[in-house]
C-alpha cells in the first residue's frame, strides 16, 4: 500500500510562455496530510486494471457540496486517460516489463481542485512499480518518466532528495514544474482547506492567464518560509492564476470572499483551483476557524468541503513488505 499526498501551492507566478505552449513557473509547493491510497500488484496477464473508489463515497461528497457538484467529478477513468495507467505504461516501457498490474485506488483528493491528486497518484504508482520490479533508475531517469506524465508529477517523486533517503516537504519548482529545489522550513505548517462545489480544468485556467510584464519573485516568500515567520508568510502568499479562476468560477470567488468574512483574511487558491486554503496557527485554531467558516457558508447558502491539513513529507522509499505480490 502506498499513500499519495495532495499538495498546496503557497506561491505561484507565471514567468514566461514557452514554445511548447506550457508556461514557465516559479512556484512553492508543500505536500499535505490529505491522501489517496494505492494498492498495486503485478499480474501475469498483460493489461492494467484500475479499481477506483471514493472515500467518502460520492453520495457523501454530493451531500456536502450540493447538486451543483457535477457527478462526472467522481467518475475516474480507468484507461489511458488516467495518469496511473500512463505511469505504469511508462515504467513498463523503461523496464521492458511484459506483465500487467492491478491497482486499487482509494480517492480522497478532489479532482479539478489544484491539489495534484492525479499527479500524486501517478508518482506513487511509479515508486511502487519501480520497487515491485526491483529497478534502480537514476534520479534523472525517474525525473524523465515523471515529467513526461505531467508538470506536477516530479514534485510528488520528491526530486533529487531521494538519493539520500531524506524526507522532503516544501519545494520550489521552476521550468514547467520539473526543476525542483527543496526548501527547508523549521515549522510544520497548518491549513484550513476548502473545496467548493465547482472544479476547474487546469488547461482552461492557464488559457485565461497571461504572463505579467512585471513578474513577482518568490524570494520574499522563500525567506519567510526559511525563518518560519507566519505573519510574513501569510502576507507573501500569492497565486497568479487566482484572478482568472475567480472570473471563470463564481464558486471560487464566493468561497474566497466568505473565507475572508470568516476571518481567514490571507486565504488563497491552490494551483489552478478550485480548492482554496488559509494558513492557521495549529489544529486547535483550525477547528475554531472551520466552525466559523462553516457557519458563514451556511448563512450565505454556499456549500464547500472544509477540512484541516498539515504539511507532511513525501515518502522517498517504499518497503516491499507493505505490498501484496501476485
Ligand atoms: O502538465 P499538465 O498535464 O498538468 O498540464 C495541464 C495543462 O495546463 C497543460 O496542457 C497546459 O495548458 C497548462 N499548463 C501550462 N504550464 C504549466 C503547467 C500546465 O500552461 N507549467
CSV table of C-alpha atoms and ligand atoms in Angstrom, one decimal:
chain,number,residue,atom,x,y,z
A,1,UNK,CA,0.0,0.0,0.0
A,2,UNK,CA,1.3,3.4,-0.9
A,3,UNK,CA,-0.1,6.8,0.2
A,4,UNK,CA,-0.3,9.7,-2.3
A,5,UNK,CA,-0.4,13.1,-0.6
A,6,UNK,CA,-2.2,16.2,-2.0
A,7,UNK,CA,-0.3,19.5,-2.4
A,8,UNK,CA,-0.9,23.2,-2.0
A,9,UNK,CA,0.8,25.9,-4.0
A,10,UNK,CA,1.7,28.6,-1.5
A,11,UNK,CA,3.2,30.8,-4.2
A,12,UNK,CA,2.7,30.7,-7.9
A,13,UNK,CA,3.9,33.1,-10.6
A,14,UNK,CA,4.0,32.7,-14.4
A,15,UNK,CA,7.4,33.8,-15.6
A,16,UNK,CA,7.2,33.0,-19.3
A,17,UNK,CA,5.3,31.4,-22.1
A,18,UNK,CA,7.2,28.5,-23.7
A,19,UNK,CA,7.3,27.4,-27.4
A,20,UNK,CA,5.6,24.1,-26.4
A,21,UNK,CA,2.5,26.0,-25.2
A,22,UNK,CA,3.3,25.5,-21.5
A,23,UNK,CA,4.2,28.3,-19.0
A,24,UNK,CA,7.4,28.7,-17.1
A,25,UNK,CA,6.6,28.9,-13.4
A,26,UNK,CA,8.1,30.0,-10.1
A,27,UNK,CA,6.1,28.1,-7.5
A,28,UNK,CA,6.5,26.8,-4.0
A,29,UNK,CA,4.5,23.7,-3.1
A,30,UNK,CA,4.0,21.6,0.0
A,31,UNK,CA,2.6,18.1,0.4
A,32,UNK,CA,-0.2,17.9,2.9
A,33,UNK,CA,-2.0,15.4,5.0
A,34,UNK,CA,-4.8,14.5,2.6
A,35,UNK,CA,-4.1,11.3,0.9
A,36,UNK,CA,-5.2,9.0,-1.9
A,37,UNK,CA,-4.2,5.4,-1.2
A,38,UNK,CA,-3.0,2.9,-3.9
A,39,UNK,CA,-2.6,-0.9,-3.6
A,40,UNK,CA,-0.7,-2.3,-6.5
A,41,UNK,CA,0.2,-5.8,-7.6
A,42,UNK,CA,2.0,-7.3,-10.6
A,43,UNK,CA,-0.1,-9.7,-12.7
A,44,UNK,CA,0.9,-12.3,-15.3
A,45,UNK,CA,-1.9,-11.0,-17.6
A,46,UNK,CA,-0.6,-8.1,-19.7
A,47,UNK,CA,-3.3,-5.5,-19.1
A,48,UNK,CA,-3.5,-2.7,-16.5
A,49,UNK,CA,-6.7,-2.8,-14.4
A,50,UNK,CA,-7.6,0.1,-12.1
A,51,UNK,CA,-10.3,-0.2,-9.5
A,52,UNK,CA,-11.1,3.3,-8.1
A,53,UNK,CA,-13.5,4.1,-5.3
A,54,UNK,CA,-14.1,7.4,-3.5
A,55,UNK,CA,-13.8,7.6,0.3
A,56,UNK,CA,-16.1,9.0,1.5
A,57,UNK,CA,-18.3,7.8,-1.3
A,58,UNK,CA,-19.8,10.2,-4.0
A,59,UNK,CA,-23.2,10.4,-2.2
A,60,UNK,CA,-21.4,12.0,0.8
A,61,UNK,CA,-19.5,14.4,-1.4
A,62,UNK,CA,-22.7,15.4,-3.2
A,63,UNK,CA,-24.4,15.9,0.2
A,64,UNK,CA,-21.5,18.2,1.4
A,65,UNK,CA,-21.1,20.0,-2.0
A,66,UNK,CA,-24.7,20.1,-3.2
A,67,UNK,CA,-26.1,19.2,-6.5
A,68,UNK,CA,-24.1,21.9,-8.2
A,69,UNK,CA,-21.1,19.5,-7.9
A,70,UNK,CA,-21.0,17.7,-11.2
A,71,UNK,CA,-21.4,13.9,-10.9
A,72,UNK,CA,-18.8,13.5,-13.6
A,73,UNK,CA,-16.3,14.8,-11.0
A,74,UNK,CA,-16.5,11.4,-9.2
A,75,UNK,CA,-16.0,9.4,-12.4
A,76,UNK,CA,-12.4,8.3,-12.6
A,77,UNK,CA,-11.3,7.0,-16.0
A,78,UNK,CA,-9.6,3.6,-15.8
A,79,UNK,CA,-7.9,3.6,-19.2
A,80,UNK,CA,-5.0,5.7,-20.6
A,81,UNK,CA,-6.8,8.9,-19.6
A,82,UNK,CA,-5.8,8.0,-16.1
A,83,UNK,CA,-2.2,9.1,-15.1
A,84,UNK,CA,-1.7,5.9,-13.0
A,85,UNK,CA,-2.3,3.9,-16.2
A,86,UNK,CA,0.2,6.1,-18.2
A,87,UNK,CA,2.7,6.0,-15.3
A,88,UNK,CA,2.6,2.1,-15.2
A,89,UNK,CA,2.9,2.0,-19.0
A,90,UNK,CA,6.0,4.3,-18.9
A,91,UNK,CA,7.7,2.2,-16.2
A,92,UNK,CA,6.9,-1.0,-18.2
A,93,UNK,CA,8.4,0.6,-21.3
A,94,UNK,CA,11.5,1.7,-19.3
A,95,UNK,CA,12.0,-1.8,-17.8
A,96,UNK,CA,10.8,-3.8,-20.8
A,97,UNK,CA,8.3,-5.4,-18.4
A,98,UNK,CA,5.6,-7.6,-20.2
A,99,UNK,CA,3.3,-8.3,-17.3
A,100,UNK,CA,0.4,-6.3,-16.1
A,101,UNK,CA,-0.9,-4.6,-13.0
A,102,UNK,CA,-3.9,-4.5,-10.7
A,103,UNK,CA,-4.4,-1.1,-8.9
A,104,UNK,CA,-6.9,-0.4,-6.2
A,105,UNK,CA,-7.2,3.4,-5.7
A,106,UNK,CA,-9.0,4.9,-2.7
A,107,UNK,CA,-9.6,8.5,-3.7
A,108,UNK,CA,-9.9,11.3,-1.2
A,109,UNK,CA,-8.2,14.2,-3.0
A,110,UNK,CA,-10.9,16.0,-5.0
A,111,UNK,CA,-10.4,16.2,-8.8
A,112,UNK,CA,-10.0,19.6,-10.5
A,113,UNK,CA,-9.1,21.1,-7.2
A,114,UNK,CA,-5.5,22.2,-7.9
A,115,UNK,CA,-4.3,19.7,-5.2
A,116,UNK,CA,-2.4,17.5,-7.6
A,117,UNK,CA,-4.4,14.3,-6.9
A,118,UNK,CA,-3.9,12.6,-10.3
A,119,UNK,CA,-0.2,13.6,-10.4
A,120,UNK,CA,0.4,12.3,-6.9
A,121,UNK,CA,-1.3,9.0,-7.8
A,122,UNK,CA,1.0,8.7,-10.8
A,123,UNK,CA,4.1,9.4,-8.8
A,124,UNK,CA,3.1,6.8,-6.2
A,125,UNK,CA,2.4,4.3,-9.0
A,126,UNK,CA,5.9,4.9,-10.4
A,127,UNK,CA,7.5,4.4,-7.0
A,128,UNK,CA,5.5,1.3,-6.3
A,129,UNK,CA,6.2,-0.2,-9.8
A,130,UNK,CA,9.9,0.6,-9.5
A,131,UNK,CA,10.1,-1.2,-6.2
A,132,UNK,CA,8.0,-4.2,-7.3
A,133,UNK,CA,10.1,-4.7,-10.4
A,134,UNK,CA,13.3,-4.3,-8.4
A,135,UNK,CA,14.5,-1.4,-10.6
A,136,UNK,CA,17.2,1.1,-9.7
A,137,UNK,CA,16.6,4.0,-12.1
A,138,UNK,CA,18.8,7.1,-11.7
A,139,UNK,CA,17.2,10.3,-10.4
A,140,UNK,CA,17.4,11.7,-14.0
A,141,UNK,CA,15.6,8.6,-15.5
A,142,UNK,CA,12.9,8.8,-12.9
A,143,UNK,CA,12.5,12.6,-13.4
A,144,UNK,CA,12.2,12.0,-17.2
A,145,UNK,CA,9.4,9.4,-16.7
A,146,UNK,CA,7.6,11.8,-14.3
A,147,UNK,CA,7.9,14.9,-16.4
A,148,UNK,CA,6.6,13.1,-19.4
A,149,UNK,CA,3.3,12.4,-17.5
A,150,UNK,CA,2.5,15.9,-16.1
A,151,UNK,CA,4.0,19.1,-14.8
A,152,UNK,CA,3.4,18.3,-11.1
A,153,UNK,CA,4.5,14.6,-11.1
A,154,UNK,CA,8.2,15.3,-10.5
A,155,UNK,CA,7.3,17.2,-7.3
A,156,UNK,CA,5.5,14.2,-5.9
A,157,UNK,CA,8.5,12.0,-6.6
A,158,UNK,CA,10.5,14.2,-4.3
A,159,UNK,CA,13.1,15.5,-6.7
A,160,UNK,CA,16.8,14.9,-6.1
A,161,UNK,CA,16.5,14.2,-2.3
A,162,UNK,CA,15.7,10.6,-2.8
A,163,UNK,CA,19.3,9.6,-3.2
A,164,UNK,CA,19.9,10.2,0.5
A,165,UNK,CA,16.6,8.9,1.7
A,166,UNK,CA,15.8,12.4,3.0
A,167,UNK,CA,12.3,13.4,3.8
A,168,UNK,CA,11.1,16.2,1.5
A,169,UNK,CA,8.5,18.8,2.3
A,170,UNK,CA,8.4,22.3,0.7
A,171,UNK,CA,9.9,22.6,-2.7
A,172,UNK,CA,10.3,25.4,-5.2
A,173,UNK,CA,9.5,24.3,-8.8
A,174,UNK,CA,10.6,26.2,-11.8
A,175,UNK,CA,10.7,25.5,-15.5
A,176,UNK,CA,7.4,23.7,-16.4
A,177,UNK,CA,7.4,22.5,-12.8
A,178,UNK,CA,10.1,19.9,-13.2
A,179,UNK,CA,13.1,21.8,-11.9
A,180,UNK,CA,13.0,21.2,-8.1
A,181,UNK,CA,14.7,22.8,-5.2
A,182,UNK,CA,14.0,21.5,-1.7
A,183,UNK,CA,13.2,24.4,0.7
A,184,UNK,CA,14.0,23.7,4.4
A,185,UNK,CA,11.5,25.2,6.8
A,186,UNK,CA,11.7,25.0,10.5
A,187,UNK,CA,8.0,24.8,11.3
A,188,UNK,CA,5.2,22.4,10.4
A,189,UNK,CA,2.5,24.4,8.6
A,190,UNK,CA,-1.2,24.1,9.3
A,191,UNK,CA,-4.0,24.8,6.9
A,192,UNK,CA,-7.7,25.0,6.6
A,193,UNK,CA,-8.6,23.8,3.1
A,194,UNK,CA,-11.9,24.4,1.4
A,195,UNK,CA,-13.1,22.7,-1.9
A,196,UNK,CA,-16.1,24.5,-3.5
A,197,UNK,CA,-18.9,22.9,-5.5
A,198,UNK,CA,-17.2,23.5,-8.8
A,199,UNK,CA,-13.9,22.0,-10.1
A,200,UNK,CA,-11.7,23.7,-12.6
A,201,UNK,CA,-9.8,22.5,-15.7
A,202,UNK,CA,-6.1,23.3,-15.4
A,203,UNK,CA,-5.8,23.8,-19.2
A,204,UNK,CA,-8.8,26.3,-19.2
A,205,UNK,CA,-7.4,28.3,-16.3
A,206,UNK,CA,-4.0,28.6,-17.9
A,207,UNK,CA,-5.6,29.6,-21.2
A,208,UNK,CA,-7.2,32.6,-19.5
A,209,UNK,CA,-4.0,33.8,-17.9
A,210,UNK,CA,-1.1,35.8,-19.3
A,211,UNK,CA,2.4,36.4,-18.1
A,212,UNK,CA,2.6,39.8,-16.5
A,213,UNK,CA,5.0,42.5,-17.8
A,214,UNK,CA,6.5,42.7,-14.3
A,215,UNK,CA,6.7,39.2,-12.7
A,216,UNK,CA,6.7,38.7,-8.9
A,217,UNK,CA,9.7,36.9,-7.4
A,218,UNK,CA,9.2,34.1,-4.9
A,219,UNK,CA,12.3,35.2,-3.0
A,220,UNK,CA,10.4,37.1,-0.2
A,221,UNK,CA,8.1,34.1,0.3
A,222,UNK,CA,11.1,31.7,0.5
A,223,UNK,CA,12.8,33.9,3.0
A,224,UNK,CA,9.6,34.0,5.1
A,225,UNK,CA,9.4,30.2,4.9
A,226,UNK,CA,13.0,29.8,6.0
A,227,UNK,CA,12.5,31.9,9.0
A,228,UNK,CA,9.1,30.5,9.9
A,229,UNK,CA,7.7,33.9,10.4
A,230,UNK,CA,4.0,33.1,9.9
A,231,UNK,CA,2.8,36.7,9.7
A,232,UNK,CA,5.2,37.4,6.9
A,233,UNK,CA,4.4,34.1,5.3
A,234,UNK,CA,0.7,34.9,5.2
A,235,UNK,CA,1.4,38.3,3.6
A,236,UNK,CA,3.6,36.7,0.9
A,237,UNK,CA,1.0,34.0,-0.2
A,238,UNK,CA,0.4,34.6,-3.9
A,239,UNK,CA,-1.1,32.8,-6.9
A,240,UNK,CA,-1.1,34.4,-10.4
A,241,UNK,CA,-3.8,32.0,-11.6
A,242,UNK,CA,-6.3,33.1,-9.0
A,243,UNK,CA,-7.7,36.1,-10.8
A,244,UNK,CA,-8.6,34.2,-13.9
A,245,UNK,CA,-10.1,31.3,-11.8
A,246,UNK,CA,-12.4,33.7,-9.9
A,247,UNK,CA,-13.6,35.1,-13.2
A,248,UNK,CA,-14.2,31.5,-14.6
A,249,UNK,CA,-15.7,30.2,-11.4
A,250,UNK,CA,-18.2,32.1,-9.2
A,251,UNK,CA,-17.9,29.3,-6.7
A,252,UNK,CA,-14.2,30.1,-6.2
A,253,UNK,CA,-14.9,33.8,-6.0
A,254,UNK,CA,-17.7,33.3,-3.4
A,255,UNK,CA,-15.6,30.9,-1.4
A,256,UNK,CA,-12.6,33.3,-1.1
A,257,UNK,CA,-14.9,36.1,-0.2
A,258,UNK,CA,-16.6,34.1,2.6
A,259,UNK,CA,-13.3,32.8,3.9
A,260,UNK,CA,-12.3,36.5,4.3
A,261,UNK,CA,-15.6,37.3,6.0
A,262,UNK,CA,-15.0,34.4,8.4
A,263,UNK,CA,-11.7,36.0,9.5
A,264,UNK,CA,-9.3,34.0,7.2
A,265,UNK,CA,-8.1,37.2,5.6
A,266,UNK,CA,-5.0,35.8,3.9
A,267,UNK,CA,-6.6,33.0,2.0
A,268,UNK,CA,-5.5,31.8,-1.4
A,269,UNK,CA,-6.5,29.4,-4.2
A,270,UNK,CA,-4.1,26.5,-4.8
A,271,UNK,CA,-2.7,25.7,-8.3
A,272,UNK,CA,-5.2,26.2,-11.0
A,273,UNK,CA,-8.1,25.8,-8.4
A,274,UNK,CA,-10.7,25.3,-7.4
A,275,UNK,CA,-9.7,24.5,-3.8
A,276,UNK,CA,-8.7,27.4,-1.5
A,277,UNK,CA,-6.8,27.4,1.8
A,278,UNK,CA,-5.7,29.6,4.6
A,279,UNK,CA,-2.7,29.2,7.0
A,280,UNK,CA,-3.8,28.7,10.6
A,281,UNK,CA,-1.7,28.6,13.7
A,282,UNK,CA,-2.4,25.0,14.8
A,283,UNK,CA,-5.0,22.2,14.7
A,284,UNK,CA,-7.0,23.9,17.5
A,285,UNK,CA,-7.1,27.3,15.6
A,286,UNK,CA,-8.1,25.3,12.5
A,287,UNK,CA,-11.1,23.8,14.4
A,288,UNK,CA,-12.3,27.2,15.5
A,289,UNK,CA,-11.9,28.7,12.1
A,290,UNK,CA,-13.6,25.6,10.5
A,291,UNK,CA,-16.7,26.1,12.6
A,292,UNK,CA,-16.7,29.9,11.8
A,293,UNK,CA,-16.3,29.2,8.1
A,294,UNK,CA,-19.0,26.5,8.0
A,295,UNK,CA,-21.4,28.9,9.7
A,296,UNK,CA,-20.6,31.7,7.3
A,297,UNK,CA,-21.0,29.4,4.3
A,298,UNK,CA,-24.4,28.1,5.7
A,299,UNK,CA,-25.6,31.7,6.3
A,300,UNK,CA,-24.9,32.5,2.6
A,301,UNK,CA,-26.3,29.3,1.2
A,302,UNK,CA,-22.8,28.3,-0.2
A,303,UNK,CA,-21.6,24.7,0.0
A,304,UNK,CA,-18.0,23.6,0.3
A,305,UNK,CA,-16.0,20.6,1.7
A,306,UNK,CA,-13.8,22.1,4.5
A,307,UNK,CA,-11.0,20.2,6.2
A,308,UNK,CA,-7.8,20.6,8.2
A,309,UNK,CA,-4.4,19.6,6.8
A,310,UNK,CA,-0.8,20.0,7.8
A,311,UNK,CA,2.5,19.7,5.9
A,312,UNK,CA,3.9,16.2,5.5
A,313,UNK,CA,6.9,14.7,3.8
A,314,UNK,CA,6.9,13.0,0.5
A,315,UNK,CA,7.8,9.3,1.2
A,316,UNK,CA,11.1,8.6,-0.5
A,317,UNK,CA,11.5,4.8,-0.3
A,318,UNK,CA,9.0,2.0,-0.5
A,319,UNK,CA,9.3,-1.0,1.7
A,320,UNK,CA,8.2,-4.0,-0.3
A,321,UNK,CA,6.9,-5.8,2.8
A,322,UNK,CA,3.9,-3.4,2.6
A,323,UNK,CA,2.9,-4.8,-0.8
A,324,UNK,CA,0.8,-7.8,-1.9
A,325,UNK,CA,2.5,-9.8,-4.6
A,326,UNK,CA,0.6,-11.6,-7.3
B,1,LIG,O1,1.2,19.2,-17.3
B,1,LIG,P1,-0.3,19.1,-17.1
B,1,LIG,O2,-0.9,18.0,-17.8
B,1,LIG,O3,-0.7,19.1,-15.6
B,1,LIG,O4,-0.9,20.5,-17.6
B,1,LIG,C1,-2.2,20.6,-18.0
B,1,LIG,C2,-2.4,21.9,-18.8
B,1,LIG,O5,-2.1,23.0,-18.0
B,1,LIG,C3,-1.4,22.0,-20.0
B,1,LIG,O6,-2.0,21.4,-21.1
B,1,LIG,C4,-1.2,23.5,-20.1
B,1,LIG,O7,-2.3,24.0,-20.9
B,1,LIG,C5,-1.3,24.0,-18.7
B,1,LIG,N1,0.0,24.2,-18.1
B,1,LIG,C6,0.8,25.3,-18.5
B,1,LIG,N2,2.0,25.4,-17.9
B,1,LIG,C7,2.4,24.6,-16.9
B,1,LIG,C8,1.6,23.6,-16.5
B,1,LIG,C9,0.4,23.4,-17.1
B,1,LIG,O8,0.4,26.0,-19.4
B,1,LIG,N3,3.6,24.8,-16.4
